Amino acid sequence: MEKHGFIHDSANSSTSDEDMVEISDATLDFCIADDVPPLDEDMTGGFAVYNGGGMNGSRKMRDFLEEPAPGVGTYEDFNTIDWVREKSRDRDRHREITSRSKESMWALLHSVSDAFSGWLLMLLIGLFAGALAGLIDISAHWMTDLKEGVCLIGFWFNREHCCWISNDTTYEDRNNCSEWRSWSQLITRQTEGAFPYILNYFIYVAWALMFSLLAVSLVRGFAPYACGSGIPEIKTILSGFIIRGYLGKWTLIIKTITLVLAVSSGLSLGKEGPLVHVACCCGNILCHLFTKYRKNEAKRREVLSAAAAAGVSVAFGAPIGGVLFSLEEVSYYFPLKTLWRSFFAALVAAFTLRSINPFGNSRLVLFYVEFHTPWHLLELVPFILLGMFGGLWGAFFIRANIAWCKRRKTTKLGKYPVVEVLVVTAITAVLAFPNDYTRISSSELISELFNDCGLLDTSKLCDYVNDFNSTKGDQMPDRPAGPGVYTAMWQLALALILKVFITVFTFGMKVPSGLFIPSMAVGAIVGRLLGVGMEQLAYYHHDWNIFSGWCSQGADCITPGLYAMVGAAACLGGVTRMTVSLVVIMFELTGGLEYIVPLMAAAMTSKWVADAIGREGIYDAHIRLNGYPFLEAKEEFTHKTLAMDVMRPRRNDPVLTVLTQDSLTVENVEAIISETPYSGYPIVVSQASQRLVGFVLRRDLIISIENARKKQEGVVSASSVYFSEHSPSLPSSSPPCLKLRGIMDLSPFTVTDQTPMEIVVDIFRKLGLRQCLVTHNARLLGIITKKDVLKHIAQMANQDPDSILFN
C-alpha cells in the first residue's frame, strides 16, 4: 500500500526540542540548497542519477549526496539550531569561494564582495537603527506633550521646541510661552480654577487611554510578538532557538509604532529594551540581502549580536556600553570578529542618531550632566547604601513581577489583555496627573533628578535659600533648603511609591515595555532624596567629625544629582544584574567620567545583595517563566550525576527508535516517522549489533522521501532505503533504491554512559549541541537532548522539570 498523505502532516507536526536529537561534532556530509522553504511548496530542482551495482547489473537510484533536495538541512519553528553543523557549512562555503577566487577575475571580485558584505551589513543596520530610534524619540516626545496641550505655531511641535521658536520666552520660564496652550486654555480660555484643572485632568487621562488602547489593539491584531521588551526572547534566539516571525517585518513595523504609543501613554515603562528588539529586527531583515547570512543560522546570530549592540547604542547614546551589553548580557556566542563589527554598527547607529539630533541639545543623550564638585571618599558609604537598596529593590521587583506574570498566565486575567492594559493605564494616569514628577515622562524626571542646581534653575528641587555673597564662579555652596525643596521631597516620595508598585504590574503586559527607564527612575528618586538629606546634614552639622575635614561651612561638598545618578545605576543593576556594561552605559549616558568609582561600588553592591536573595536577573527569570530552552552559561553544574542517569530511554521505557543502514524500505521509514514524534533518528548497522553509523534528522528524511516520490520515477513504498556507502544486493526485479547517505551526519557527537553530567552540560554549553548520543562499549545505548539537560538541571535545583517546555 502506498503512503503518500502522511508526509505533510509529519513534517508540519509540532516536534519540540525535547525530542530533537542532534549532531554536533566534525565534518558534515551535506549541503543546503535553500533557506527554509515551506514544506507544502512545490519543490523543484534536478536530481542526480546514481549508477550503483545491484545483484544483477546496473540499477537507477536517487543519490541525495550529490544534490540534496531544497529544504534539507534547515530547521522547523521552535527548534534549536546545530551550531557545529552551521559553522562547518560556513567553513566549507568559505573554502570553496577562496579556491575559486584564483580561477577568474569575476570569482576574485565575488570573494572580495563576500568578505566585505559583513561590514556593509553592519553599516545598514547602524543606519536603520539610528533612524528608527530618532523617529521614535521625536514622536514619543511630541505625543507625550500632546496630552497636556498643543502648539499654536504648528501642532507638530512639542512644548520645548514650540517655546524655543517663541520670541517672548525667558530662561526662567522657558517651558511656558504664549504659543503653547493647554487644553483648558484652548477650550475655556482659562488657566486657573477648578474647572480648567478638571478639564486638563480628564483630557490627560483620555489621551493616555486612547494611546494605550491603540497600542494593545495593534499588537493583538497584527504582531503578537511585538509586546514586552523582547530581550528575554532575543537572548534565547541568540542561544540558537528559532522563533519564526519574532524578528520579522510586521513585528518591526508594529513594535516601532506601538512603542511610541506605549511611552506616550504615560505607563511606567521605557523604550530602551524594545529598541534592542527593533534593532535586531532590522538586522534579521537586512540579513536576507546577503546569501551567506540568509542561509546560515549561526552567521545570522553573529549579526543579531551586533544589532543588539546598535540598539543599546541608540537607546542610551552609549556605543561602547552597547557593545559590552551585547557581550555581557545578551550574546551566547561572541567571537572577536563579532566584537569589531558590533563596535562598528554601534558607531554608525550613534552617528546617525546624533545627526538627527532628536533631543535638540546637539548631544546623543537626554541626561547629560555637569557636576562641578568631586566626590569624597567618605561618600562611598551612602553610595554603598544606595547599592544595597538597588539590590533589595531588584530582588523584590523580580519576585513580584514573576508572581504577577504567573497569575496572568494561569488565570482568566490573561484572556483579557486589552482590559488589563486599560485598567493599568487608567490607574497610572489618574494617580500621575496630580503630581508634577509623575505627570512628566520618566526620561524628563530622571533628567531633572540628575541636574545640578544653578543660580537660574527654577525647579522646586533647586528652591534653596541663596547667599549670593558666598557664590564662587560656577560653584554653588551647600545652602539651606527652601519650601520648594521640602514640597518636592514629599512629591518625590509619593512618586517613588507609585513607581515601585505600578511598574510591577506594567512590565509584561501586551504592549512594548522596557524596564531600564522605570528602574533608573526609582533609583534616581531614592538617590536624590538621600543626596538632599546628606546635603542638609552637611550644612547644619558641618562641625561633625565626618564633615569637618572636607565639608566646611560655605563649601560646595555634596551634589544631590550625583546621588541620583548612582541610585539609578544601583536599581538598574539590581534588576538586570549587569555590572561592567552598566557602569560604562551610565558614564556614557551622563558624561560623568570621573564618577566611575561610585558607579562601580553601587553596581557591585546591588548585584551582591540581589544575588544573595535570588540568582536570576529579570530577563533570566522571564526566560524560565516562559519555558524557553536556554542553557545559562554563567551557572555551574556541581551535582555528581552521570550521563546514564539523564539519557533516554530510561528503565521501563520503550527501546530507542533507530534506523538500520541498509535493511529498511520507504514504507518502513514512513511508518517509523508517522508513529514517533522524534525529530531525529540514530542510524545503526543492525538492530542486533547497535553499532552506530550516523544520525539523520526527521525533517531531512521527510523532505528527501517526498522529493524522491515526486521526481524520481519508480520510487515506491517497497523501494529499499540505505545509508551505507555501497548499495545492498537486491533482486533485479525490485524497484529502484533510495540512497540517503548524503543527508546523514557521519560524525554525531557521542559520550559514554559513565561521563559525568558536569562535563556533558559543559559540552552542551560550549558547543551549542542539540543532543548527543550515549554509547557503552561502542554500542548505542541512548540519547541526551538539550531539553533533557535543562530538565535535569531544574530537577537538581528542586524545580518543576516540566516547566522546561516552550508553549
Coordinates of C-alpha atoms in Angstrom, one line a residue, residues 417-667:
P417 CA -5.1 41.8 27.8
V418 CA -6.9 44.9 26.5
V419 CA -8.8 45.3 29.7
E420 CA -5.7 44.8 31.7
V421 CA -3.8 47.5 29.7
L422 CA -6.6 50.0 30.0
V423 CA -7.1 49.4 33.8
V424 CA -3.3 49.8 34.5
T425 CA -3.2 52.9 32.2
A426 CA -6.2 54.5 33.9
I427 CA -4.8 53.9 37.4
T428 CA -1.4 55.2 36.3
A429 CA -2.8 58.3 34.6
V430 CA -5.3 59.1 37.5
L431 CA -2.5 58.9 40.1
A432 CA 0.2 60.5 38.0
F433 CA -1.6 63.8 36.9
P434 CA -1.8 65.5 40.4
N435 CA 2.0 65.0 41.0
D436 CA 4.3 67.2 38.9
Y437 CA 7.0 64.5 39.0
T438 CA 4.8 61.7 37.7
R439 CA 2.9 63.7 35.2
I440 CA 6.0 64.3 33.1
S441 CA 7.7 61.4 31.3
S442 CA 10.1 59.2 33.2
S443 CA 13.0 60.4 31.0
E444 CA 12.3 64.1 31.9
L445 CA 12.0 63.1 35.6
I446 CA 15.4 61.4 35.5
S447 CA 16.9 64.4 33.7
E448 CA 15.6 66.7 36.4
L449 CA 16.8 64.5 39.2
F450 CA 20.3 64.3 37.7
N451 CA 20.5 68.0 37.4
D452 CA 23.0 70.0 39.5
C453 CA 21.2 73.2 40.6
G454 CA 22.5 76.5 39.4
L455 CA 21.5 80.1 40.1
L456 CA 19.0 80.4 37.3
D457 CA 17.2 77.0 37.8
T458 CA 13.6 77.5 38.7
S459 CA 12.8 73.9 39.6
K460 CA 11.3 73.2 43.0
L461 CA 14.3 70.9 43.6
C462 CA 16.5 74.0 43.3
D463 CA 14.5 76.2 45.7
Y464 CA 17.3 76.9 48.1
V465 CA 17.9 80.0 50.3
N466 CA 20.6 81.7 48.3
D467 CA 23.5 83.7 49.7
F468 CA 24.9 85.4 46.7
N469 CA 27.9 86.7 48.7
S470 CA 29.3 83.2 49.0
T471 CA 28.9 82.2 45.4
K472 CA 32.3 81.5 43.7
G473 CA 32.2 81.2 39.9
D474 CA 30.2 78.2 38.8
Q475 CA 30.2 76.5 42.2
M476 CA 27.2 77.0 44.4
P477 CA 27.8 76.3 48.1
D478 CA 25.6 74.0 50.1
R479 CA 22.6 76.0 51.2
P480 CA 19.6 75.6 53.4
A481 CA 16.6 74.1 51.6
G482 CA 13.7 76.4 50.9
P483 CA 10.0 75.5 50.9
G484 CA 10.1 74.3 47.3
V485 CA 12.6 71.6 48.2
Y486 CA 10.5 70.2 51.0
T487 CA 7.5 70.2 48.7
A488 CA 9.5 68.4 46.1
M489 CA 10.7 65.8 48.7
W490 CA 7.1 64.9 49.5
Q491 CA 6.1 64.7 45.9
L492 CA 9.1 62.6 45.1
A493 CA 8.3 60.2 47.9
L494 CA 4.8 59.8 46.6
A495 CA 6.2 59.3 43.1
L496 CA 8.5 56.6 44.4
I497 CA 5.7 54.7 45.9
L498 CA 3.7 54.8 42.6
K499 CA 6.7 53.9 40.5
V500 CA 7.7 51.0 42.8
F501 CA 4.3 49.3 42.7
I502 CA 2.8 50.2 39.3
T503 CA 6.0 49.0 37.4
V504 CA 5.4 45.5 38.8
F505 CA 2.0 45.3 37.0
T506 CA 3.1 47.2 33.9
F507 CA 6.1 45.1 32.8
G508 CA 4.9 42.1 30.9
M509 CA 1.6 43.5 29.6
K510 CA 0.7 43.1 25.9
V511 CA 2.4 46.4 24.9
P512 CA 6.0 47.1 24.2
S513 CA 7.6 47.8 27.6
G514 CA 11.2 48.4 28.6
L515 CA 12.5 48.2 32.2
F516 CA 15.6 50.4 32.1
I517 CA 14.0 53.8 32.5
P518 CA 11.5 52.8 35.2
S519 CA 14.3 51.1 37.2
M520 CA 16.5 54.1 36.8
A521 CA 13.6 56.4 37.8
V522 CA 13.1 54.5 41.1
G523 CA 16.8 54.7 41.9
A524 CA 17.2 58.3 40.9
I525 CA 14.3 59.3 43.2
V526 CA 15.9 57.5 46.2
G527 CA 19.3 58.8 45.3
R528 CA 18.0 62.4 45.1
L529 CA 16.2 62.1 48.4
L530 CA 19.3 60.7 50.1
G531 CA 21.5 63.4 48.4
V532 CA 19.4 66.3 49.6
G533 CA 19.4 64.7 53.1
M534 CA 23.2 64.4 53.1
E535 CA 23.4 68.0 51.8
Q536 CA 21.3 69.4 54.6
L537 CA 23.0 67.3 57.1
A538 CA 26.4 68.6 56.0
Y539 CA 25.1 72.2 56.0
Y540 CA 23.6 72.2 59.5
H541 CA 26.2 69.9 61.1
H542 CA 29.4 70.8 59.2
D543 CA 31.3 70.7 62.5
W544 CA 30.7 66.9 62.9
N545 CA 33.9 64.8 62.6
I546 CA 32.7 63.1 59.4
F547 CA 32.3 66.5 57.7
S548 CA 35.0 68.7 59.4
G549 CA 37.8 67.5 57.2
W550 CA 36.2 68.2 53.8
C551 CA 32.9 70.0 54.1
S552 CA 33.4 73.3 55.9
Q553 CA 30.7 76.0 56.1
G554 CA 30.1 77.7 52.8
A555 CA 31.8 74.9 50.8
D556 CA 30.2 73.0 47.9
C557 CA 30.7 69.4 49.0
I558 CA 27.5 67.4 48.4
T559 CA 26.0 67.0 44.9
P560 CA 22.5 65.6 45.2
G561 CA 22.4 64.9 41.4
L562 CA 25.4 62.6 41.7
Y563 CA 23.4 60.5 44.3
A564 CA 20.5 60.3 41.9
M565 CA 22.9 59.0 39.2
V566 CA 24.4 56.4 41.5
G567 CA 21.0 55.3 42.7
A568 CA 19.7 54.9 39.1
A569 CA 22.7 52.7 38.4
A570 CA 22.2 50.7 41.5
C571 CA 18.5 49.9 40.9
L572 CA 19.1 49.1 37.2
G573 CA 21.9 46.7 38.3
G574 CA 19.7 45.1 40.9
V575 CA 17.0 44.3 38.3
T576 CA 19.2 43.2 35.4
R577 CA 22.4 42.1 37.3
M578 CA 24.6 44.0 34.8
T579 CA 28.0 45.2 36.1
V580 CA 30.6 46.3 33.6
S581 CA 28.3 47.3 30.8
L582 CA 26.0 49.1 33.3
V583 CA 28.9 51.3 34.5
V584 CA 30.0 52.2 31.0
I585 CA 26.4 52.9 29.9
M586 CA 25.9 55.2 32.9
F587 CA 29.0 57.3 32.3
E588 CA 28.4 57.5 28.6
L589 CA 24.7 58.3 29.4
T590 CA 25.6 61.2 31.7
G591 CA 29.1 62.3 30.6
G592 CA 30.2 61.8 34.3
L593 CA 33.5 60.1 33.5
E594 CA 35.1 61.0 36.9
Y595 CA 32.4 59.3 38.8
I596 CA 33.2 55.7 37.7
V597 CA 34.2 54.5 41.1
P598 CA 30.9 55.4 42.9
L599 CA 29.1 53.8 40.0
M600 CA 31.2 50.7 40.3
A601 CA 30.7 50.5 44.0
A602 CA 26.9 50.8 43.7
A603 CA 26.7 48.3 40.8
M604 CA 28.7 45.6 42.5
T605 CA 26.9 46.1 45.8
S606 CA 23.5 45.9 44.2
K607 CA 24.5 42.7 42.4
W608 CA 25.8 41.0 45.5
V609 CA 22.8 41.9 47.6
A610 CA 20.3 40.8 44.8
D611 CA 22.3 37.6 44.2
A612 CA 22.1 36.8 47.9
I613 CA 18.3 36.8 47.6
G614 CA 17.8 35.3 44.2
R615 CA 20.4 34.4 41.5
E616 CA 18.3 35.3 38.4
G617 CA 18.1 38.7 36.8
I618 CA 14.7 39.8 35.4
Y619 CA 15.5 38.6 31.8
D620 CA 16.6 35.1 33.0
A621 CA 13.5 34.9 35.2
H622 CA 11.2 35.6 32.3
I623 CA 13.1 33.0 30.2
R624 CA 12.4 30.4 32.8
L625 CA 8.8 31.6 33.2
N626 CA 8.2 31.1 29.5
G627 CA 9.9 27.8 29.4
Y628 CA 12.4 28.8 26.7
P629 CA 15.2 26.2 26.2
F630 CA 18.0 28.5 27.3
L631 CA 21.1 26.9 28.8
E632 CA 22.6 29.6 31.1
A633 CA 26.4 29.8 30.6
K634 CA 27.0 31.6 33.8
E635 CA 25.7 28.9 36.1
E636 CA 27.9 26.0 37.2
F637 CA 26.6 22.4 37.4
T638 CA 28.0 20.8 40.6
H639 CA 26.0 17.6 41.0
K640 CA 27.6 14.2 40.8
T641 CA 25.3 12.5 38.2
L642 CA 26.3 10.6 35.1
A643 CA 25.1 10.6 31.5
M644 CA 23.3 7.3 32.1
D645 CA 21.1 9.0 34.7
V646 CA 19.8 11.6 32.2
M647 CA 19.7 9.8 28.9
R648 CA 16.6 8.3 27.3
P649 CA 15.3 5.7 27.1
R650 CA 15.3 5.1 30.9
R651 CA 14.4 1.9 32.7
N652 CA 11.0 0.5 31.7
D653 CA 10.8 2.9 28.7
P654 CA 10.4 1.6 25.2
V655 CA 13.6 0.9 23.4
L656 CA 15.4 3.6 21.5
T657 CA 13.9 4.1 18.0
V658 CA 16.7 3.7 15.4
L659 CA 17.1 3.2 11.6
T660 CA 19.3 0.5 10.2
Q661 CA 21.7 1.4 7.4
D662 CA 20.5 -0.9 4.7
S663 CA 17.6 -3.2 5.7
L664 CA 14.6 -0.7 5.6
T665 CA 12.1 0.2 2.8
V666 CA 10.5 3.5 2.2
E667 CA 7.3 2.1 3.8

